[in-house]
Amino acid sequence: MPHLLPRIDPEPPPGYVDFVARHLEPLRRDAERVTGDERGADWLYPEVLMDVATRWPWFELTRRWLRRPRTPDTFLHHAFERRLQQWHTERTGSVDVEVRPIDVWSGDVAYRRPPDPPEWSSAAVRLAPFLAGRRTVTFSPVAEAAIAWWHAYDTYRRRLLIGGVTVAVLVFAFLLQFTA
C-alpha cells in the first residue's frame, strides 16, 4: 500500500550512504576547524548527519517530483550552521572554566593529566588517556551513515508514538465531551 507521507526504513538507502561518502571528510574537517578541537567536531558532525538523515525521505521526494537534486547539500549547510550555533550556546552558556593539563615529568616521558571524566564513566574511559597515545582514526562513510540513519529512525519512531498518543488523547477527550 503506498504511503502519503515518506517513511524511514531501519536501513539507510544507498543514496544517503553515497551522500555521506561525498560529504564526510569535508564535514569533519570543517567541524574541527570551526570548533577548534576534535571533541567538538566529534559532537558536531554526527548531529548534522542525523539532521540530514531525518529529512532524507523528503529530499528524495523533492529530487523526484520537483527536480531539485541539490536540496540535501543546501540543508547540510543550514544544519551545520544551526548545530554550530547550538554547540556554541551550550559551550558559552555554562560556566567557562578552562582546565589546562598539568605536565608531570618522569624520566623521558611526559604524562598529561586529562580533564576529569564524568562520575558515570568506566575505569576504561578514565585510564584510556594514559594508556593510548594519539592514534589516527579512519572514519567509514558506511558506518557513519548507518549510525546517523539509526538515530534518525529512532527519532521517527518516537515522533510516531507521540503523534499516536496525542491523537488517542484528543479522540478520547472528544468522545468524553459528547458523553457528558
Short mmCIF file of C-alpha atoms in Angstrom, two decimals:
data_model
loop_
_atom_site.label_atom_id
_atom_site.label_comp_id
_atom_site.label_asym_id
_atom_site.label_seq_id
_atom_site.Cartn_x
_atom_site.Cartn_y
_atom_site.Cartn_z
CA MET A 1 0.00 0.00 0.00
CA PRO A 2 1.53 3.36 -0.96
CA HIS A 3 2.03 5.87 1.83
CA LEU A 4 1.11 9.51 1.58
CA LEU A 5 3.95 10.63 3.82
CA PRO A 6 7.54 9.47 3.45
CA ARG A 7 8.69 6.73 5.79
CA ILE A 8 12.08 5.91 7.21
CA ASP A 9 13.27 2.32 6.97
CA PRO A 10 15.71 0.91 9.54
CA GLU A 11 18.46 0.58 6.91
CA PRO A 12 19.99 3.63 5.17
CA PRO A 13 19.25 3.87 1.46
CA PRO A 14 22.18 3.79 -0.97
CA GLY A 15 21.61 7.44 -1.91
CA TYR A 16 22.14 8.56 1.67
CA VAL A 17 25.27 6.42 2.04
CA ASP A 18 26.65 7.99 -1.16
CA PHE A 19 25.78 11.45 0.19
CA VAL A 20 27.67 10.73 3.43
CA ALA A 21 30.63 9.33 1.49
CA ARG A 22 30.85 12.55 -0.54
CA HIS A 23 30.50 14.91 2.41
CA LEU A 24 32.08 13.12 5.40
CA GLU A 25 35.67 14.32 5.08
CA PRO A 26 34.85 17.98 4.29
CA LEU A 27 32.23 17.98 7.06
CA ARG A 28 34.67 16.58 9.64
CA ARG A 29 37.38 19.00 8.52
CA ASP A 30 35.02 22.00 8.75
CA ALA A 31 33.69 20.85 12.12
CA GLU A 32 37.18 20.59 13.55
CA ARG A 33 38.15 23.95 12.04
CA VAL A 34 35.21 25.89 13.49
CA THR A 35 35.10 24.17 16.89
CA GLY A 36 38.84 24.30 17.35
CA ASP A 37 39.15 20.82 18.82
CA GLU A 38 38.47 17.21 18.00
CA ARG A 39 35.88 16.71 20.76
CA GLY A 40 33.68 19.49 19.44
CA ALA A 41 34.00 18.12 15.91
CA ASP A 42 33.09 14.63 17.13
CA TRP A 43 29.88 16.06 18.60
CA LEU A 44 29.04 18.37 15.71
CA TYR A 45 29.31 16.34 12.52
CA PRO A 46 27.19 13.31 13.64
CA GLU A 47 24.39 15.66 14.69
CA VAL A 48 24.45 17.32 11.27
CA LEU A 49 24.39 13.95 9.51
CA MET A 50 21.46 12.88 11.69
CA ASP A 51 19.55 16.04 10.75
CA VAL A 52 20.05 15.26 7.07
CA ALA A 53 19.05 11.60 7.60
CA THR A 54 15.86 12.65 9.39
CA ARG A 55 14.75 14.64 6.36
CA TRP A 56 16.17 12.33 3.68
CA PRO A 57 12.78 10.91 2.57
CA TRP A 58 11.57 14.46 1.93
CA PHE A 59 14.74 15.20 -0.03
CA GLU A 60 14.05 12.15 -2.17
CA LEU A 61 10.55 13.48 -2.87
CA THR A 62 11.88 16.90 -3.85
CA ARG A 63 14.51 15.27 -6.05
CA ARG A 64 11.94 13.10 -7.82
CA TRP A 65 8.94 15.38 -8.05
CA LEU A 66 10.39 18.89 -8.04
CA ARG A 67 13.66 18.06 -9.80
CA ARG A 68 15.79 19.68 -7.08
CA PRO A 69 18.80 17.40 -6.57
CA ARG A 70 20.83 19.94 -4.53
CA THR A 71 18.35 20.23 -1.65
CA PRO A 72 20.32 17.93 0.72
CA ASP A 73 23.51 19.90 0.09
CA THR A 74 21.79 23.17 0.92
CA PHE A 75 20.20 21.68 4.02
CA LEU A 76 23.57 20.27 5.12
CA HIS A 77 24.98 23.80 5.29
CA HIS A 78 21.94 25.11 7.20
CA ALA A 79 22.05 22.18 9.63
CA PHE A 80 25.78 22.72 10.14
CA GLU A 81 25.26 26.39 10.98
CA ARG A 82 22.33 25.61 13.31
CA ARG A 83 24.19 22.84 15.16
CA LEU A 84 27.31 25.02 15.40
CA GLN A 85 25.21 27.75 16.98
CA GLN A 86 23.75 25.19 19.40
CA TRP A 87 27.23 23.91 20.28
CA HIS A 88 28.49 27.44 20.81
CA THR A 89 25.48 28.32 23.00
CA GLU A 90 25.91 25.21 25.13
CA ARG A 91 29.60 25.84 25.47
CA THR A 92 29.41 29.52 26.37
CA GLY A 93 26.11 29.31 28.23
CA SER A 94 27.72 27.31 31.01
CA VAL A 95 30.44 28.50 33.34
CA ASP A 96 33.62 28.87 31.31
CA VAL A 97 36.39 27.23 33.27
CA GLU A 98 39.38 26.19 31.25
CA VAL A 99 41.30 23.26 32.72
CA ARG A 100 44.82 23.19 31.44
CA PRO A 101 46.64 19.85 31.52
CA ILE A 102 49.43 19.58 34.07
CA ASP A 103 52.74 18.20 32.80
CA VAL A 104 54.38 15.68 35.11
CA TRP A 105 57.88 14.59 34.12
CA SER A 106 59.18 11.15 34.87
CA GLY A 107 62.39 10.31 33.05
CA ASP A 108 61.99 10.84 29.31
CA VAL A 109 58.19 10.51 29.20
CA ALA A 110 55.79 13.39 29.79
CA TYR A 111 52.38 12.45 31.19
CA ARG A 112 49.49 14.83 30.89
CA ARG A 113 46.68 14.83 33.38
CA PRO A 114 43.47 14.60 31.34
CA PRO A 115 40.35 16.50 32.34
CA ASP A 116 38.28 14.77 34.99
CA PRO A 117 35.89 12.24 33.46
CA PRO A 118 32.24 12.27 34.46
CA GLU A 119 31.28 10.26 37.54
CA TRP A 120 29.41 7.68 35.48
CA SER A 121 32.41 6.77 33.33
CA SER A 122 34.00 3.35 33.44
CA ALA A 123 37.55 2.60 34.50
CA ALA A 124 38.50 2.03 30.87
CA VAL A 125 37.39 5.56 29.94
CA ARG A 126 39.36 7.04 32.85
CA LEU A 127 42.51 5.08 32.01
CA ALA A 128 42.43 5.48 28.22
CA PRO A 129 44.27 8.84 28.06
CA PHE A 130 47.19 7.34 30.00
CA LEU A 131 47.43 4.06 28.10
CA ALA A 132 47.00 5.04 24.48
CA GLY A 133 48.89 7.66 22.60
CA ARG A 134 47.50 9.78 19.80
CA ARG A 135 46.15 7.43 17.14
CA THR A 136 44.89 8.20 13.71
CA VAL A 137 41.28 7.18 13.36
CA THR A 138 39.74 6.48 9.99
CA PHE A 139 36.06 7.09 9.55
CA SER A 140 33.99 4.82 7.37
CA PRO A 141 31.21 6.57 5.45
CA VAL A 142 29.08 3.42 5.62
CA ALA A 143 29.39 3.22 9.41
CA GLU A 144 28.79 6.95 9.88
CA ALA A 145 25.75 6.79 7.59
CA ALA A 146 24.37 3.76 9.45
CA ILE A 147 24.78 5.42 12.85
CA ALA A 148 23.20 8.70 11.74
CA TRP A 149 20.40 6.81 9.98
CA TRP A 150 19.65 4.74 13.08
CA HIS A 151 19.35 7.89 15.19
CA ALA A 152 17.03 9.40 12.57
CA TYR A 153 14.97 6.19 12.52
CA ASP A 154 14.71 6.27 16.32
CA THR A 155 13.56 9.90 16.16
CA TYR A 156 10.99 8.95 13.51
CA ARG A 157 9.59 6.13 15.69
CA ARG A 158 9.43 8.43 18.73
CA ARG A 159 7.54 11.07 16.75
CA LEU A 160 5.07 8.45 15.50
CA LEU A 161 4.47 7.25 19.06
CA ILE A 162 3.97 10.78 20.38
CA GLY A 163 1.62 11.58 17.48
CA GLY A 164 -0.40 8.40 18.06
CA VAL A 165 -0.74 9.07 21.78
CA THR A 166 -1.76 12.67 21.09
CA VAL A 167 -4.44 11.61 18.59
CA ALA A 168 -5.73 8.96 21.03
CA VAL A 169 -5.99 11.51 23.85
CA LEU A 170 -7.77 14.01 21.59
CA VAL A 171 -10.26 11.36 20.39
CA PHE A 172 -10.86 10.26 23.97
CA ALA A 173 -11.44 13.88 25.08
CA PHE A 174 -13.78 14.43 22.11
CA LEU A 175 -15.81 11.31 22.96
CA LEU A 176 -15.84 12.26 26.63
CA GLN A 177 -17.26 15.65 25.67
CA PHE A 178 -20.24 14.02 23.90
CA THR A 179 -20.99 11.58 26.72
CA ALA A 180 -21.10 14.30 29.35
#
